[in-house]
Amino acid sequence: MKIGVLALQGAVAEHIRSLESAGAEAVAIKWPEQLHDLDGLVIPGGESTTIGKLMRKYQFVEPIQMFAKQGKPLFGTCAGLIILAKHILGNQGQEEPHLGLMDIEVRRNAFGRQRESFEASLAVKGIDEPVTAVFIRAPLIEAVHGDVEVLSTVNDEIVLARQGHLLACSFHPELTEDKRLHQYFIEMVEESKKRLSV
Amino acid sequence: METGTSRVKRGMAEMQKGGVIMDVMNAEQAKIAEAAGATAVMALERVPSDIRAAGGVARMADPTIVEEVMKVVSIPVMAKARIGHYVEAKVLESLGVDYIDESEVLTPADEVYHIDKNEFTIPFVCGAKDLGEALRRIGEGAAMLRTKGEPGTGNIVEAVRHMRLINSQIRKVQNLSKDELYAEAKNLGVSYDILIGVHETGKLPVVNFAAGGIATPADAALMMHLGADGVFVGSGIFKSDSPEKFARAIVEATTHYTDYTLIAQISKNLGTPMKGIDIAKLDPSERMQDRGW
C-alpha cells in the first residue's frame, strides 16, 4: 500500500513520518503524474491559500478529483480540510472551493488568530481513548450534508468528519506521536483497495 | 483547552514549511504577497534595505500598519520587535499578530538580555548565525528560527554561511560521545538538556528558515538545497523591478527547489532584482548580524 502526501507546502514530513510509523509506505507528491500508483492521498496542514494556488498552477485539481472519483481515499488536515470542502467561508464571505469534494461547510480561522490556537483532548467515534488534538488557526466544519458522518466535536463544533472514502479534520494529528488517526485512514485505504480489486 | 503550549507555537511554524514569508509595508503590498502565494507576511514600516539607508534607531512598526495588514489578508501576519524590548512584544501580542520576530534588523533595546519568550502566548521567531545562538534562543522560548544572514543587502553569502555553520555544528554534536556533550554545552553556551536533544535527533527542535539577503528565485532554492525549511524574503521583493513576478517566482522556486528547468523558466525576464551590497564593503558597525548574542 502506498499513500501520497501532497508536497506543495506545509507539514509534509510530519505526515510521512506518522504514516510510516503506522506501517504504510508514504511518498511526497510534487507533480500530478505521481498520483497514478497511489492508493490514498493526504492533503497536509499548511496555508490553504498557498496550497490552493500551487494546486491550480501545477494542474492538480482535476487529477485529484479523478483520484477521488475512483474511490481512492483522501485525508485532509487543517488546510487540507479547507481544500476538500465544497463550501468555504472566509472573513470576506463565501470563497471559491479548491477541490470541492466533501459535502461540508468550512469556516476558515474559525477559532481566531494564533493567540487563540490551542490543544485539547477529543473523544473520537471509532477510537477508544481520547485523542490529543493540536488546533492552529484552525478552520471548523459549520455544517455537514448528505451522508457525512461527524466523528468528533469541540464545544459542539465539528472538527472531524468522514464521508465514505473522504476523511477531514480541523486539527493536526501529524504534530503528535499519536498514530491512531493515521491508522484509521490506513484502514480506509485498505478497505478501498480490497473493494477496488474486486 | 490550552493555548500557547509549546506544541501550538512550534506547530504554527511547521505549517509554514516549504513556504515564503514576505516583508510588506502596507495593505496593498500584503495583498500582492498573499496573491503570489506567500504563507505569511511580515508587517513593517520599512524594509531592511531602507532601514539600512535611513540609519538612526529602527523600532517596532506603527500599530496602524500592522492592523491595516491584518485586516486585508487571511494568511498569518508577523511583526518585528527590537531585541530585548519586552513591551514592544507585548504590544504586538495585544494587537493579535500571529508571530513576533525578535529581530536584529531593528536597533536592539537591550545589549545583554533577549526577551523571555516562554511567558508569551504567541510564538516568536529569532535569528541565529550559529548553533549556540540558535539553542540559546530556543531556551528562551523561540518556537522558530531563521538564519540572520545580512538583512537588506540582497547578498546571500551570509545566510549561506549561517545555514552551513549551523548544520555542520549539528552534525558535529551528533557525533560526540555523551561525556563530551557537557563540555560542548559549555563551549556553545547552551543548556545541556537542549543540546542532548540535538545529539539524539540530529536536528533542531524547531523549524529553521533562511533569511537575510535572498533576492532571486535561485537564492531561495539554494537555501532550500542547504536545508532551510522555508524562506523569508525582506527587501528582495518590493525593492525589485516587478514585485508580483518576483514574489510568484520565489514561491515556485521554494516549492520546486530541485527542479532546475522550472527555476530557469520562472527566472526568465524577471527584470532587475534589488541592488546588492558587497558585505566586505560594509562598515562593521553596519552589520546587523552582529546584534544579538
Coordinates of C-alpha atoms in Angstrom, one line a residue:
Chain A
M1 CA 0.0 0.0 0.0
K2 CA 1.3 3.4 -1.0
I3 CA 0.0 6.7 0.4
G4 CA 1.0 10.0 -1.0
V5 CA 1.3 13.3 0.8
L6 CA 0.7 16.4 -1.3
A7 CA 4.0 18.2 -1.0
L8 CA 3.4 21.7 -2.3
Q9 CA 3.7 23.4 1.1
G10 CA 3.2 22.6 4.8
A11 CA 3.7 19.8 7.2
V12 CA 4.6 17.1 4.7
A13 CA 7.5 15.4 6.5
E14 CA 5.4 15.1 9.7
H15 CA 2.6 13.2 7.8
I16 CA 5.2 11.0 6.1
R17 CA 6.7 10.2 9.5
S18 CA 3.2 9.4 11.0
L19 CA 2.1 7.2 8.1
E20 CA 5.4 5.3 8.1
S21 CA 5.3 4.7 11.8
A22 CA 1.7 3.5 11.4
G23 CA 3.0 0.9 8.9
A24 CA 2.3 2.4 5.4
E25 CA 4.7 3.4 2.6
A26 CA 4.5 7.2 2.2
V27 CA 5.8 9.4 -0.5
A28 CA 5.9 13.2 -1.1
I29 CA 3.8 14.2 -4.2
K30 CA 5.1 17.2 -6.1
W31 CA 3.6 16.5 -9.6
P32 CA 0.2 15.2 -10.7
E33 CA 1.8 12.3 -12.6
Q34 CA 2.8 10.8 -9.3
L35 CA -0.8 10.2 -8.3
H36 CA -1.5 7.2 -10.5
D37 CA 0.2 4.5 -8.5
L38 CA -1.1 5.7 -5.1
D39 CA -3.8 4.0 -3.0
G40 CA -4.6 7.1 -0.9
L41 CA -3.6 10.7 -0.6
V42 CA -3.1 13.1 2.4
I43 CA -3.5 16.8 2.0
P44 CA -1.5 18.3 4.8
G45 CA -1.7 21.3 7.0
G46 CA -0.1 24.5 5.8
E47 CA -1.5 27.7 4.3
S48 CA -4.6 26.8 2.3
T49 CA -4.4 29.8 0.1
T50 CA -0.8 28.9 -0.8
I51 CA -1.5 25.2 -1.3
G52 CA -4.7 26.0 -3.3
K53 CA -2.8 28.4 -5.6
L54 CA 0.0 25.9 -6.3
M55 CA -2.5 23.1 -6.9
R56 CA -4.1 25.2 -9.6
K57 CA -0.7 26.3 -11.1
Y58 CA 0.5 22.7 -11.4
Q59 CA -2.8 21.3 -12.6
F60 CA -3.5 19.1 -9.6
V61 CA -7.2 19.9 -9.3
E62 CA -8.7 17.6 -11.9
P63 CA -6.3 14.7 -11.4
I64 CA -7.1 14.7 -7.6
Q65 CA -10.9 14.9 -8.3
M66 CA -10.5 11.9 -10.7
F67 CA -8.5 10.1 -8.0
A68 CA -11.4 10.6 -5.6
K69 CA -13.9 9.6 -8.2
Q70 CA -12.1 6.2 -8.5
G71 CA -13.0 5.7 -4.8
K72 CA -9.4 6.2 -3.5
P73 CA -9.4 7.7 0.0
L74 CA -8.3 11.2 0.8
F75 CA -7.4 12.7 4.2
G76 CA -7.3 16.4 4.7
T77 CA -5.9 18.0 7.9
C78 CA -6.5 21.7 8.7
A79 CA -5.6 23.4 5.4
G80 CA -6.4 20.0 3.8
L81 CA -9.9 20.1 5.2
I82 CA -10.4 23.5 3.5
I83 CA -9.0 22.1 0.3
L84 CA -11.5 19.2 0.4
A85 CA -14.6 21.2 1.2
K86 CA -17.4 22.1 -1.1
H87 CA -18.2 25.3 0.7
I88 CA -15.7 27.7 2.2
L89 CA -16.5 30.7 4.4
G90 CA -13.7 33.3 4.8
N91 CA -13.5 36.7 6.5
Q92 CA -14.9 38.3 3.4
G93 CA -17.7 35.8 2.9
Q94 CA -18.0 32.8 0.5
E95 CA -14.8 31.7 -1.2
E96 CA -14.1 29.7 -4.3
P97 CA -13.8 26.0 -3.3
H98 CA -10.5 24.2 -4.2
L99 CA -11.3 20.5 -4.8
G100 CA -15.0 20.8 -3.8
L101 CA -15.2 17.1 -2.9
M102 CA -16.8 16.8 0.5
D103 CA -20.3 18.0 1.4
I104 CA -19.2 20.2 4.3
E105 CA -19.3 23.9 5.0
V106 CA -16.0 25.1 6.4
R107 CA -15.2 28.3 8.2
R108 CA -11.6 29.4 7.9
N109 CA -9.7 30.7 11.0
A110 CA -12.8 29.9 12.9
F111 CA -11.3 30.0 16.4
G112 CA -9.4 33.3 15.8
R113 CA -5.8 34.1 15.3
Q114 CA -2.6 32.3 16.5
R115 CA -3.1 33.7 20.1
E116 CA -6.3 31.6 20.3
S117 CA -4.7 28.4 18.9
F118 CA -5.0 25.6 21.4
E119 CA -4.7 21.9 22.1
A120 CA -7.5 19.8 23.5
S121 CA -8.3 16.2 24.3
L122 CA -11.1 14.8 22.0
A123 CA -13.4 11.9 22.1
V124 CA -13.4 10.4 18.6
K125 CA -16.0 7.9 17.3
G126 CA -14.3 4.6 16.5
I127 CA -11.3 5.3 18.6
D128 CA -11.3 4.1 22.2
E129 CA -9.2 6.6 24.2
P130 CA -9.3 10.4 23.7
V131 CA -7.0 11.9 21.1
T132 CA -4.8 14.9 21.8
A133 CA -5.6 17.4 19.1
V134 CA -3.5 20.5 18.2
F135 CA -5.5 23.3 16.6
I136 CA -3.6 26.1 14.8
R137 CA -5.5 29.0 13.4
A138 CA -7.9 26.2 12.7
P139 CA -10.9 26.0 10.5
L140 CA -14.1 24.2 11.6
I141 CA -16.9 22.4 10.0
E142 CA -20.0 24.6 10.4
A143 CA -22.4 22.2 8.7
V144 CA -22.4 18.7 7.1
H145 CA -24.7 17.5 4.4
G146 CA -25.7 14.2 2.7
D147 CA -24.0 11.1 4.1
V148 CA -21.2 13.0 6.0
E149 CA -20.7 11.4 9.4
V150 CA -19.5 13.6 12.3
L151 CA -16.7 11.8 14.2
S152 CA -15.6 14.4 16.8
T153 CA -16.6 17.8 18.2
V154 CA -15.1 20.5 20.4
N155 CA -17.6 22.6 22.3
D156 CA -20.3 21.2 20.0
E157 CA -18.4 22.4 16.9
I158 CA -17.5 19.7 14.3
V159 CA -13.8 19.1 14.0
L160 CA -13.5 15.6 12.4
A161 CA -15.8 14.1 9.8
R162 CA -16.0 11.3 7.2
Q163 CA -17.9 11.0 4.0
G164 CA -17.3 7.5 2.6
H165 CA -13.7 7.5 1.5
L166 CA -13.1 11.1 2.4
L167 CA -11.7 12.0 5.9
A168 CA -11.1 15.5 7.2
C169 CA -10.2 17.2 10.5
S170 CA -9.5 20.7 11.5
F171 CA -6.6 19.8 13.8
H172 CA -3.1 18.3 13.3
P173 CA -2.7 14.6 14.1
E174 CA 0.7 14.8 12.4
L175 CA 2.0 17.0 15.2
T176 CA 1.7 14.4 17.9
E177 CA 3.1 11.0 18.5
D178 CA -0.4 9.5 18.5
K179 CA -0.8 7.5 15.2
R180 CA -4.4 6.3 15.7
L181 CA -6.0 8.7 13.2
H182 CA -3.3 7.8 10.6
Q183 CA -4.1 4.2 11.4
Y184 CA -7.8 4.9 10.9
F185 CA -7.0 6.4 7.5
I186 CA -4.7 3.5 6.5
E187 CA -7.6 1.1 7.3
M188 CA -9.8 3.2 5.0
V189 CA -7.2 2.8 2.3
E190 CA -7.0 -1.0 2.9
E191 CA -10.8 -1.3 2.6
S192 CA -10.9 0.7 -0.6
K193 CA -8.0 -1.4 -2.1
K194 CA -10.0 -4.5 -1.4
R195 CA -13.1 -3.0 -2.9
L196 CA -11.3 -1.7 -6.0
S197 CA -9.5 -5.0 -6.7
V198 CA -12.8 -6.9 -6.7
Chain B
M1 CA -8.4 23.6 26.0
E2 CA -4.9 25.0 26.5
T3 CA -3.5 28.0 24.5
G4 CA 0.2 29.0 24.0
T5 CA 1.6 25.5 24.5
S6 CA 5.0 24.7 23.0
R7 CA 3.3 22.3 20.6
V8 CA 0.9 25.0 19.4
K9 CA 3.7 27.6 19.0
R10 CA 6.1 25.3 17.2
G11 CA 3.3 23.7 15.2
M12 CA 2.4 27.0 13.8
A13 CA 5.9 27.3 12.3
E14 CA 5.7 23.7 11.0
M15 CA 2.7 24.8 9.0
Q16 CA 4.9 27.5 7.3
K17 CA 7.3 24.9 6.0
G18 CA 8.2 25.0 2.3
G19 CA 6.7 28.5 2.2
V20 CA 7.8 32.0 1.7
I21 CA 7.3 34.8 4.3
M22 CA 7.4 38.2 2.7
D23 CA 8.1 41.7 4.2
V24 CA 5.3 44.2 3.4
M25 CA 4.9 47.8 4.3
N26 CA 1.2 48.4 3.6
A27 CA -2.1 46.7 2.8
E28 CA -1.5 46.9 -1.0
Q29 CA 1.8 45.0 -0.7
A30 CA 0.3 42.5 1.7
K31 CA -2.4 41.7 -0.9
I32 CA 0.3 41.2 -3.6
A33 CA 2.2 38.9 -1.3
E34 CA -0.9 36.8 -0.5
A35 CA -1.9 36.6 -4.2
A36 CA 1.5 35.4 -5.1
G37 CA 1.2 32.5 -2.6
A38 CA 3.1 33.8 0.5
T39 CA 2.5 31.6 3.6
A40 CA 2.7 34.7 5.8
V41 CA 3.6 38.4 5.7
M42 CA 5.9 40.4 8.0
A43 CA 4.3 43.8 8.5
L44 CA 7.0 46.6 8.7
E45 CA 7.3 50.3 8.5
R46 CA 10.4 50.0 6.3
V47 CA 12.1 47.0 4.7
P48 CA 15.6 46.3 5.9
S49 CA 17.4 48.0 2.9
D50 CA 15.5 51.2 3.7
I51 CA 16.3 50.9 7.4
R52 CA 19.9 50.5 6.4
A53 CA 19.8 53.5 4.2
A54 CA 17.9 55.7 6.7
G55 CA 20.2 54.9 9.7
G56 CA 19.2 56.1 13.2
V57 CA 17.2 54.0 15.6
A58 CA 14.8 51.4 14.0
R59 CA 11.8 50.5 16.2
M60 CA 8.6 48.4 16.1
A61 CA 6.3 49.5 13.3
D62 CA 3.4 51.8 13.8
P63 CA 0.4 49.6 15.0
T64 CA -1.7 51.2 12.3
I65 CA 0.4 49.5 9.6
V66 CA 0.2 46.2 11.4
E67 CA -3.6 46.4 11.8
E68 CA -4.1 47.5 8.3
V69 CA -2.2 44.4 7.0
M70 CA -4.0 42.1 9.4
K71 CA -7.3 43.4 8.1
V72 CA -6.7 42.7 4.4
V73 CA -5.1 39.2 4.4
S74 CA -6.2 35.9 5.7
I75 CA -2.7 34.4 6.0
P76 CA -0.7 34.8 9.2
V77 CA 0.8 38.3 10.0
M78 CA 4.1 38.6 11.7
A79 CA 5.7 41.8 13.1
K80 CA 9.2 42.7 14.5
A81 CA 10.1 43.8 18.0
R82 CA 13.5 45.1 19.0
I83 CA 15.8 42.5 20.7
G84 CA 15.1 42.6 24.4
H85 CA 12.1 45.0 24.0
Y86 CA 9.5 43.2 26.2
V87 CA 7.0 46.0 25.8
E88 CA 7.1 46.2 22.0
A89 CA 6.5 42.4 22.0
K90 CA 3.6 42.7 24.5
V91 CA 2.1 45.5 22.3
L92 CA 2.3 43.3 19.2
E93 CA 0.8 40.4 21.1
S94 CA -2.1 42.7 22.2
L95 CA -2.7 43.6 18.6
G96 CA -3.2 39.9 17.8
V97 CA -0.3 39.4 15.4
D98 CA 0.4 35.7 14.8
Y99 CA 4.2 35.6 15.2
I100 CA 6.7 38.1 16.6
D101 CA 10.2 38.4 15.1
E102 CA 12.6 39.5 17.8
S103 CA 14.8 41.0 15.2
E104 CA 18.3 42.3 14.7
V105 CA 17.0 44.3 11.8
L106 CA 15.7 46.8 14.4
T107 CA 18.1 48.5 16.8
P108 CA 18.5 46.4 20.0
A109 CA 16.8 47.7 23.1
D110 CA 18.9 45.5 25.4
E111 CA 22.5 44.6 24.9
V112 CA 22.5 41.7 27.4
Y113 CA 19.2 40.0 27.6
H114 CA 16.8 38.8 24.9
I115 CA 13.0 38.7 25.7
D116 CA 11.8 35.8 27.8
K117 CA 9.6 34.3 25.1
N118 CA 8.3 31.4 27.2
E119 CA 5.9 33.7 29.0
F120 CA 4.1 34.8 25.8
T121 CA 1.0 33.1 24.3
I122 CA 2.1 33.9 20.8
P123 CA 5.2 32.4 19.3
F124 CA 8.5 34.0 18.4
V125 CA 10.9 33.6 15.6
C126 CA 14.6 34.6 16.2
G127 CA 17.7 34.9 14.1
A128 CA 20.8 32.8 14.6
K129 CA 24.2 32.6 12.9
D130 CA 25.5 29.5 14.7
L131 CA 24.2 26.6 16.8
G132 CA 24.9 28.3 20.1
E133 CA 22.7 31.3 19.3
A134 CA 20.1 29.0 17.9
L135 CA 19.8 26.9 21.1
R136 CA 20.0 29.9 23.4
R137 CA 17.0 31.4 21.6
I138 CA 15.2 28.1 21.9
G139 CA 16.0 28.0 25.6
E140 CA 14.4 31.5 25.9
G141 CA 11.3 30.1 24.2
A142 CA 11.7 30.8 20.5
A143 CA 9.4 28.5 18.5
M144 CA 11.0 29.1 15.1
L145 CA 14.5 30.1 14.0
R146 CA 15.9 31.8 10.9
T147 CA 19.4 32.5 9.7
K148 CA 20.4 36.1 10.3
G149 CA 22.2 36.5 7.0
E150 CA 22.9 40.1 6.4
P151 CA 19.5 41.8 6.0
G152 CA 18.8 44.4 3.4
T153 CA 21.9 43.6 1.3
G154 CA 20.4 41.4 -1.4
N155 CA 23.6 39.3 -0.8
I156 CA 23.0 35.7 0.0
V157 CA 26.6 34.9 1.2
E158 CA 25.9 35.5 5.0
A159 CA 22.7 33.4 5.0
V160 CA 24.6 30.6 3.3
R161 CA 27.4 30.9 5.9
H162 CA 25.0 30.7 8.8
M163 CA 23.0 27.8 7.4
R164 CA 26.1 25.8 6.6
L165 CA 27.6 26.5 10.0
I166 CA 24.5 25.6 12.0
N167 CA 24.1 22.3 10.0
S168 CA 27.8 21.4 10.4
Q169 CA 27.7 22.1 14.1
I170 CA 24.6 19.9 14.4
R171 CA 26.5 17.0 12.6
K172 CA 29.4 17.5 15.0
V173 CA 27.2 17.4 18.1
Q174 CA 25.5 14.3 16.7
N175 CA 28.9 12.5 16.7
L176 CA 30.1 13.5 20.1
S177 CA 30.1 10.9 22.9
K178 CA 27.7 11.6 25.8
D179 CA 30.6 12.7 28.1
E180 CA 31.9 15.2 25.5
L181 CA 28.5 16.9 25.3
Y182 CA 28.9 18.6 28.7
A183 CA 32.0 20.4 27.5
E184 CA 30.3 21.2 24.2
A185 CA 27.3 22.7 26.1
K186 CA 29.8 25.0 27.8
N187 CA 31.6 25.8 24.6
L188 CA 28.4 26.7 22.9
G189 CA 27.0 28.5 25.9
V190 CA 23.8 26.4 25.8
S191 CA 21.8 24.2 28.2
Y192 CA 22.9 20.6 28.3
D193 CA 19.2 19.5 28.1
I194 CA 18.6 21.2 24.8
L195 CA 21.9 20.0 23.4
I196 CA 21.3 16.4 24.2
G197 CA 18.1 16.6 22.1
V198 CA 20.1 17.8 19.1
H199 CA 22.6 15.0 19.8
E200 CA 19.9 12.4 19.7
T201 CA 17.7 13.6 16.9
G202 CA 20.4 15.2 14.7
K203 CA 18.2 18.3 14.2
L204 CA 16.9 21.4 15.8
P205 CA 13.7 21.0 17.8
V206 CA 12.1 23.9 15.8
V207 CA 11.7 24.9 12.2
N208 CA 14.7 26.8 10.7
F209 CA 14.1 29.2 7.8
A210 CA 16.6 31.1 5.7
A211 CA 16.6 34.9 5.9
G212 CA 18.9 37.8 5.1
G213 CA 19.9 38.6 1.6
I214 CA 17.6 36.4 -0.5
A215 CA 17.0 38.3 -3.8
T216 CA 16.2 35.8 -6.6
P217 CA 14.3 32.5 -7.1
A218 CA 17.7 30.8 -7.4
D219 CA 18.7 32.3 -4.0
A220 CA 15.6 30.8 -2.4
A221 CA 16.2 27.4 -4.0
L222 CA 19.8 27.5 -2.9
M223 CA 18.8 28.0 0.8
M224 CA 16.3 25.1 0.5
H225 CA 19.0 23.0 -1.0
L226 CA 21.2 23.8 2.0
G227 CA 18.5 22.5 4.3
A228 CA 16.3 25.5 5.1
D229 CA 12.6 24.7 6.0
G230 CA 11.4 27.7 4.1
V231 CA 12.5 31.3 3.4
F232 CA 11.9 34.9 4.5
V233 CA 12.3 37.5 1.8
G234 CA 12.7 41.0 3.1
S235 CA 13.7 43.7 0.7
G236 CA 14.1 41.2 -2.2
I237 CA 10.5 41.5 -3.4
F238 CA 9.4 45.1 -3.1
K239 CA 12.8 46.5 -3.9
S240 CA 12.9 44.6 -7.2
D241 CA 11.7 45.8 -10.6
S242 CA 8.5 43.8 -10.6
P243 CA 7.4 42.7 -7.2
E244 CA 4.4 40.5 -8.4
K245 CA 6.7 38.5 -10.7
F246 CA 9.5 38.1 -8.2
A247 CA 7.1 37.1 -5.4
R248 CA 5.4 34.4 -7.6
A249 CA 8.7 33.1 -8.9
I250 CA 10.3 32.9 -5.4
V251 CA 7.3 30.9 -4.2
E252 CA 7.6 28.5 -7.1
A253 CA 11.3 28.1 -6.7
T254 CA 10.9 27.3 -3.0
T255 CA 8.3 24.6 -3.7
H256 CA 10.3 23.0 -6.5
Y257 CA 13.8 23.8 -5.4
T258 CA 15.3 20.8 -7.1
D259 CA 13.6 21.4 -10.4
Y260 CA 16.2 23.4 -12.3
T261 CA 14.4 23.5 -15.6
L262 CA 11.4 25.1 -13.8
I263 CA 13.6 27.6 -12.0
A264 CA 15.2 28.5 -15.4
Q265 CA 11.7 29.0 -16.8
I266 CA 10.5 31.3 -14.0
S267 CA 13.7 33.2 -13.9
K268 CA 13.2 34.5 -17.4
N269 CA 12.5 38.2 -17.9
L270 CA 12.0 38.9 -14.3
G271 CA 13.6 42.3 -14.5
T272 CA 16.3 43.6 -12.2
P273 CA 16.5 42.2 -8.7
M274 CA 17.2 44.6 -5.8
K275 CA 20.6 46.2 -6.0
G276 CA 23.0 44.3 -3.8
I277 CA 25.8 45.3 -1.4
D278 CA 29.2 43.6 -1.0
I279 CA 29.4 42.5 2.6
A280 CA 33.2 43.3 2.7
K281 CA 32.4 46.9 1.9
L282 CA 30.0 47.2 4.9
D283 CA 31.4 49.1 7.9
P284 CA 31.5 46.6 10.8
S285 CA 29.1 48.9 12.7
E286 CA 26.5 48.4 10.0
R287 CA 26.5 44.6 10.2
M288 CA 23.1 43.7 11.6
Q289 CA 24.0 40.1 12.1
D290 CA 26.3 41.1 15.0
R291 CA 23.4 42.3 17.0
G292 CA 22.1 39.7 19.5
W293 CA 24.2 37.2 21.4

